[in-house]
mmCIF file of C-alpha atoms in Angstrom:
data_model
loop_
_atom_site.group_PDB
_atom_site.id
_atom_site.type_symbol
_atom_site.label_atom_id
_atom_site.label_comp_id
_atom_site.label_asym_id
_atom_site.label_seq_id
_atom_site.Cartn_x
_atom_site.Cartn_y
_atom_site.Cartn_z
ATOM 1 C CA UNK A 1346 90.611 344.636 173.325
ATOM 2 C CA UNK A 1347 89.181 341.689 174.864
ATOM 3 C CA UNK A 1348 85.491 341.216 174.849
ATOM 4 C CA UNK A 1349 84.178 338.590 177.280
ATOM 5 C CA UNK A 1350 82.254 335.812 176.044
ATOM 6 C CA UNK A 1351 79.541 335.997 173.629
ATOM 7 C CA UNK A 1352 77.754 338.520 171.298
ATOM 8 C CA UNK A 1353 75.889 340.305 174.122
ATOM 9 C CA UNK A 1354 79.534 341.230 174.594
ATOM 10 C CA UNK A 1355 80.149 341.861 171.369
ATOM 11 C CA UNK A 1356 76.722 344.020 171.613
ATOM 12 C CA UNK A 1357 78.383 346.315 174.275
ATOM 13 C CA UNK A 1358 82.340 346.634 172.511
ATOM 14 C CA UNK A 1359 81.068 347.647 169.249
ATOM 15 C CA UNK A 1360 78.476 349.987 170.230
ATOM 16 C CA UNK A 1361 80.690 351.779 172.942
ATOM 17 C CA UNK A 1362 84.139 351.633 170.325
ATOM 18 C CA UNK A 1363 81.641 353.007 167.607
ATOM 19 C CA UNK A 1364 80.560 355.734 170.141
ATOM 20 C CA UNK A 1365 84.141 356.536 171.061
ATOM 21 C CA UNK A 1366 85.008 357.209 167.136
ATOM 22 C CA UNK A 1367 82.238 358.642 166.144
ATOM 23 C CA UNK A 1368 80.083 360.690 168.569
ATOM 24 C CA UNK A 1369 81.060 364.023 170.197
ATOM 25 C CA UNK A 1370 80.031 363.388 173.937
ATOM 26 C CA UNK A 1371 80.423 367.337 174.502
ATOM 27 C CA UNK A 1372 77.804 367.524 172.157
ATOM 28 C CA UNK A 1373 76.514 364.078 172.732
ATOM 29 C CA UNK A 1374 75.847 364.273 168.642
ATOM 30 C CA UNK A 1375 77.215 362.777 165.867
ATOM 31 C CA UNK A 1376 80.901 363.770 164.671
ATOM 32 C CA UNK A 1377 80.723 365.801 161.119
ATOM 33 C CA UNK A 1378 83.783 363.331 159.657
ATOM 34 C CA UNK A 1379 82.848 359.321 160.122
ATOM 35 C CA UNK A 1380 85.775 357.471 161.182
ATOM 36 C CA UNK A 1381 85.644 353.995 160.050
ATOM 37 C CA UNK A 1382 87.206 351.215 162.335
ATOM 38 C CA UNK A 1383 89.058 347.995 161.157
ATOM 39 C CA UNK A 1384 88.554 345.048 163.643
ATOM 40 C CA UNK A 1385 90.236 341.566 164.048
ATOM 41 C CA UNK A 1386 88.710 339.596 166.269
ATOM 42 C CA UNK A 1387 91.157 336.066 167.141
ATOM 43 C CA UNK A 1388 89.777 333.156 168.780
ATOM 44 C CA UNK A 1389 89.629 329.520 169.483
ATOM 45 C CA UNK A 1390 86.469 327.355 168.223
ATOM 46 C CA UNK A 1391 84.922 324.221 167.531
ATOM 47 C CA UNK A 1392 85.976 322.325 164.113
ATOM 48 C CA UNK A 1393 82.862 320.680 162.353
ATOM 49 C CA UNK A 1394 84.174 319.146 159.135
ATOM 50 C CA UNK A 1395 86.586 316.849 158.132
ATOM 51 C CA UNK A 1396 88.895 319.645 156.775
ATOM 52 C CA UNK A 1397 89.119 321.406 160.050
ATOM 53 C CA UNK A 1398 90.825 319.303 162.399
ATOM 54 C CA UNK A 1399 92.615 320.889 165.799
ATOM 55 C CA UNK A 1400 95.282 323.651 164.465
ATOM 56 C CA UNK A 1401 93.571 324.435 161.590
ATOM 57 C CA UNK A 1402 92.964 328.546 161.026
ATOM 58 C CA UNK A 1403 89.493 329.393 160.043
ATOM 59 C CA UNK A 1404 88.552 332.718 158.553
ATOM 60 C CA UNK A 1405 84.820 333.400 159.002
ATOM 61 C CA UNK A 1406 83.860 334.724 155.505
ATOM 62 C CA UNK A 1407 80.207 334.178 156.791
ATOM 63 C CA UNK A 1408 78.674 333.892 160.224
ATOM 64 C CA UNK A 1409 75.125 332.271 161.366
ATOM 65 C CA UNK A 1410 74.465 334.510 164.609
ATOM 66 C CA UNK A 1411 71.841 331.567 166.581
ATOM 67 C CA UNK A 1412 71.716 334.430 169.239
ATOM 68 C CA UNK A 1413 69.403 337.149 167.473
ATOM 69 C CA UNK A 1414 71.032 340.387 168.037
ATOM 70 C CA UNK A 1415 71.280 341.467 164.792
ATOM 71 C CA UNK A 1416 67.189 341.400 164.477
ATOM 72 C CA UNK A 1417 66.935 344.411 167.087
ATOM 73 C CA UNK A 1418 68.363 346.736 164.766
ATOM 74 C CA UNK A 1419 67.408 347.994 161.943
ATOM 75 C CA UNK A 1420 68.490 347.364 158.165
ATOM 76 C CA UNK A 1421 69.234 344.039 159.742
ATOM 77 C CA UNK A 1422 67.559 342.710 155.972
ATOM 78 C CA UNK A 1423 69.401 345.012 153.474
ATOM 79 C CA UNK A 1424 72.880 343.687 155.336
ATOM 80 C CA UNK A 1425 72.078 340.160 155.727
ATOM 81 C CA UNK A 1426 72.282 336.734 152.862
ATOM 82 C CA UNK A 1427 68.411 336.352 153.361
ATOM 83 C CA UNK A 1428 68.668 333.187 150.831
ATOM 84 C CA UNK A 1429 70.891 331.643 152.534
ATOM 85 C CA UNK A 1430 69.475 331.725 156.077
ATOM 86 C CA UNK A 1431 65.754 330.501 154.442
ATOM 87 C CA UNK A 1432 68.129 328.104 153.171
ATOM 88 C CA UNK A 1433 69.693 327.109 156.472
ATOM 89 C CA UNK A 1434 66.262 327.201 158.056
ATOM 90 C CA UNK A 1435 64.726 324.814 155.498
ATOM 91 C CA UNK A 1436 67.375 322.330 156.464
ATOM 92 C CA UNK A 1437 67.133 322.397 159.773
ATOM 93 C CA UNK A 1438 63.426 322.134 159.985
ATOM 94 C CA UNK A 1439 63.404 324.885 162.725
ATOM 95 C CA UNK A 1440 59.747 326.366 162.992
ATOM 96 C CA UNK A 1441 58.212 328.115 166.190
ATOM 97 C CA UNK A 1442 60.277 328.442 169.181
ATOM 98 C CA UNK A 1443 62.407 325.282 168.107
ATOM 99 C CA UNK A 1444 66.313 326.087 168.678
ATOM 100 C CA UNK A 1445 66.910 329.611 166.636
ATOM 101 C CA UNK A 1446 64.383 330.649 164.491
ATOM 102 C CA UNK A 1447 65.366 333.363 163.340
ATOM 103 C CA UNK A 1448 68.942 333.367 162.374
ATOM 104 C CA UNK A 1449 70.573 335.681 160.843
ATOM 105 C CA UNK A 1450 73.838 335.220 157.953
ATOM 106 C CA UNK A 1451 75.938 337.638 157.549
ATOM 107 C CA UNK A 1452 79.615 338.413 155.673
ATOM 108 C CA UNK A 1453 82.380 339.804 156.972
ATOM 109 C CA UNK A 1454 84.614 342.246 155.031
ATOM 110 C CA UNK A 1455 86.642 340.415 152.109
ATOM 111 C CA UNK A 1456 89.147 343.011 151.786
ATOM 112 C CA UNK A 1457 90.591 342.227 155.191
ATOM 113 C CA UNK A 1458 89.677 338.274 154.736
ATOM 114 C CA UNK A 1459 92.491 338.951 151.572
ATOM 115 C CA UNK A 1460 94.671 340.626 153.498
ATOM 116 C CA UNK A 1461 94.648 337.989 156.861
ATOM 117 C CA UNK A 1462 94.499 334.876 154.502
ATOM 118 C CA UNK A 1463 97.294 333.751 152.263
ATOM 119 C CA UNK A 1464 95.748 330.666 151.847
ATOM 120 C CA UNK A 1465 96.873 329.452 154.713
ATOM 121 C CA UNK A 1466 93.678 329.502 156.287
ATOM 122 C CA UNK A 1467 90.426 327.758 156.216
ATOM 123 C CA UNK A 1468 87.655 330.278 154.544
ATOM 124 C CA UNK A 1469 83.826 329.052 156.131
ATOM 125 C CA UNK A 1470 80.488 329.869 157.492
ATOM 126 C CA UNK A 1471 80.837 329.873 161.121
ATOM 127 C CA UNK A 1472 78.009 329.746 163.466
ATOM 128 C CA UNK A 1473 77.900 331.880 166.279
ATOM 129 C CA UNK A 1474 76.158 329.919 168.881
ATOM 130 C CA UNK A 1475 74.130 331.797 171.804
ATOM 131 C CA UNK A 1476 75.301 329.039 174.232
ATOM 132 C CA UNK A 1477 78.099 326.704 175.064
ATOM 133 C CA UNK A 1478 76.572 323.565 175.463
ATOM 134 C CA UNK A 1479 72.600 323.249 174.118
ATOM 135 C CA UNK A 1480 73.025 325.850 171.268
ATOM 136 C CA UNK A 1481 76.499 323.713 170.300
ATOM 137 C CA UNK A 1482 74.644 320.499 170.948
ATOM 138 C CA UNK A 1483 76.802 319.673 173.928
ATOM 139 C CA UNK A 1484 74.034 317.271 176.135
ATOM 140 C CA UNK A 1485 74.763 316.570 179.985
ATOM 141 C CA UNK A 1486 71.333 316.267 181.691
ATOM 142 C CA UNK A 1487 69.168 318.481 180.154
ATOM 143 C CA UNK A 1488 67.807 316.435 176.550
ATOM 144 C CA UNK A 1489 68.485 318.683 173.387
ATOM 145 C CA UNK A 1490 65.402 320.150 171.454
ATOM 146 C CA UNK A 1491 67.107 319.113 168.361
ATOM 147 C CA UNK A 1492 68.836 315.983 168.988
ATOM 148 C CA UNK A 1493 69.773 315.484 165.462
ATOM 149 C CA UNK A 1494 71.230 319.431 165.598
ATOM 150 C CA UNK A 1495 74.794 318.813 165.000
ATOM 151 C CA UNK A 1496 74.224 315.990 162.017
ATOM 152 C CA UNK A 1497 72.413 318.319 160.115
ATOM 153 C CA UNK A 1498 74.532 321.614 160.651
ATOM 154 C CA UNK A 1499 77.407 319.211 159.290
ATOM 155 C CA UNK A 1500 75.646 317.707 156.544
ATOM 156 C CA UNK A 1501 74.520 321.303 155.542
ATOM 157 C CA UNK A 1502 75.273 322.272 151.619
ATOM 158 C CA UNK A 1503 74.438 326.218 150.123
ATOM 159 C CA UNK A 1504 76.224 327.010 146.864
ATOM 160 C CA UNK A 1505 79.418 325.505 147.583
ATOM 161 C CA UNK A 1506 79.480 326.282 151.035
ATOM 162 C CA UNK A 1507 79.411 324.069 154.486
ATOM 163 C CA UNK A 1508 79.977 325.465 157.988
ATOM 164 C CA UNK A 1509 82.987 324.330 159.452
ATOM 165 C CA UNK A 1510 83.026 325.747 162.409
ATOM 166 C CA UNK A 1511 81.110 326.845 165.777
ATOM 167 C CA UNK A 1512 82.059 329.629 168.293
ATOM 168 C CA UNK A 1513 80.120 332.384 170.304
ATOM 169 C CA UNK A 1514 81.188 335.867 168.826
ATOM 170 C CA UNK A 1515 81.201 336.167 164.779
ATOM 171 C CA UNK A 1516 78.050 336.885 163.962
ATOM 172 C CA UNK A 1517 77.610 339.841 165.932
ATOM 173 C CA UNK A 1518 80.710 341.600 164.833
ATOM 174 C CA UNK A 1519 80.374 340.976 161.535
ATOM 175 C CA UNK A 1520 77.296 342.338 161.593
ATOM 176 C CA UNK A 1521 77.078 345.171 163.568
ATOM 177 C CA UNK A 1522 80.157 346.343 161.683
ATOM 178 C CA UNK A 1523 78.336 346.056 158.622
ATOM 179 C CA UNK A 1524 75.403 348.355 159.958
ATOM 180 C CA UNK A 1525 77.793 351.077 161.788
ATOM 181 C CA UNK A 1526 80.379 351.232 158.056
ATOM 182 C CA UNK A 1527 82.975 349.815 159.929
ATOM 183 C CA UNK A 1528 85.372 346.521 158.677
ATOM 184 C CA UNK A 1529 85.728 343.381 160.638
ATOM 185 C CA UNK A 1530 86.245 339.596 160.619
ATOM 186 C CA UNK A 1531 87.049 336.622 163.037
ATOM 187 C CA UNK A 1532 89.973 333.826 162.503
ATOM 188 C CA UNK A 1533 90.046 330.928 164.988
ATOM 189 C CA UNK A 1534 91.942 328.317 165.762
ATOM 190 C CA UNK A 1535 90.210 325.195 165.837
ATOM 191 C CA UNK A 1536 90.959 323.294 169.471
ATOM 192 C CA UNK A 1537 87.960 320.374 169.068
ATOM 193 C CA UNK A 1538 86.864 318.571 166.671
ATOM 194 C CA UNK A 1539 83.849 316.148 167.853
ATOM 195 C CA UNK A 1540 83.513 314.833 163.722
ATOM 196 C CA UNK A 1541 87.099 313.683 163.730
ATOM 197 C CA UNK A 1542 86.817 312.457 167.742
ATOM 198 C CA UNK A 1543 90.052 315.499 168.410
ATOM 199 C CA UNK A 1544 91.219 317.366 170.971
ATOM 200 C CA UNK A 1545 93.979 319.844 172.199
ATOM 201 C CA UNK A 1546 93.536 320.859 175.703
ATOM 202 C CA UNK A 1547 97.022 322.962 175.721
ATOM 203 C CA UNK A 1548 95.901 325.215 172.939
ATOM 204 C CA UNK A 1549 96.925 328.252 174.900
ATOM 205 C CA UNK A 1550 100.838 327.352 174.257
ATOM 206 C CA UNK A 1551 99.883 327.212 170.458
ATOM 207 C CA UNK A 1552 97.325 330.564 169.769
ATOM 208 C CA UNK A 1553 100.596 332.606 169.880
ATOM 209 C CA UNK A 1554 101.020 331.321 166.161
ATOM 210 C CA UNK A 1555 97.768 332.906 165.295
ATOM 211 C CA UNK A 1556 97.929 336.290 166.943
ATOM 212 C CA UNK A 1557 101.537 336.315 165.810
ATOM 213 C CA UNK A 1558 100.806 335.888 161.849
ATOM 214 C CA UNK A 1559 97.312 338.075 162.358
ATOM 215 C CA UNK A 1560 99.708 341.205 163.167
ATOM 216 C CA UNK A 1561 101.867 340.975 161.250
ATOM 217 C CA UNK A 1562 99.344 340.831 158.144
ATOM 218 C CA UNK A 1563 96.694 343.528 159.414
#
């Protein structure tokens, strides 16, 4: 499946896959037996640690979703690592309207993190950014609301954890699959890295490597 850009797209995939598994549209009620999906989602995204330079494969064991849609629905608290987003919020000094207040962290499933990682993979906390270039602290004429945004999302410690790595989808899958009973993660590879000053503008002739080993591990 491809989704489009972003987790308003995500927003739109899950909810109509969900629908297509589990609701009877003769009846246009809910089907007696719950069929549980298992979703993959492979990308390309932005490295933000030393350890993460272009080629490197990151599995998203957590997600920071900047863009809010988990907060429409509810049990959005029972599913989500309140600690560590007061946490996250603490360190970014984010109060008001400032940037995202109100992010929301979230885990994907570790059974299929297990079985998609043989440790050849980066495990991280990925943010899921509601923008390409503000929320990712990209600057061309408009000034950023957070200038020092970036520094501080890389400098960022919570029990043994840093993020390592921005893109535009995680979040949203990983959590909506979490409310719905279904399991799903995101691997990307990493084609910037701004820390490290890299680049690889021809990562479309290398993904093939990821989808390839993805496959043939789900």
């Amino acid at each position: 499946v491809s989704t489009g850009i972003g987790c308003d797209n995500i927003d739109i995939v899950m909810n109509e896959l969900d629908a297509l598994a589990n609701i009877d549209f003769t009846t246009r009620e809910e089907k007696e037996t719950f069929r549980q999906l298992e979703l993959v989602r492979i990308g390309t995204c932005g490295g933000l640690q030393p350890n993460t330079p272009v080629g490197t494969f990151i599995c998203s064991e957590k997600s920071i979703g900047f863009d809010g849609l988990l907060n429409f629905y509810a049990g959005r608290n029972e599913t989500c690592d309140l600690e560590f987003e007061n946490a996250f919020l603490a360190h970014m000094g984010w109060k008001g309207n400032l940037c995202a207040p109100a992010p929301y962290v979230i885990d994907a499933n570790q059974e299929l993190i297990n079985r998609i990682d043989h440790g050849d993979m980066v495990r991280g906390v990925t943010i899921a950014a509601g923008g390409f270039f503000g929320p990712q602290g990209r600057e061309l004429r408009i000034p950023l609301a957070d200038p020092n945004q970036n520094q501080k999302i890389e400098n960022f410690t919570y029990k043994g954890y840093k993020i390592t790595n921005f893109e535009m989808e995680s979040s949203a899958l990983a959590g909506l699959s979490k409310l719905m009973g279904h399991k799903a993660m995101t691997v990307c590879m990493v084609i910037a890295n701004r820390l490290i000053k890299e680049a690889n503008t021809g990562y479309k002739n290398t993904i093939d490597t990821l989808i390839e080993t993805v496959l043939n591990r789900i």
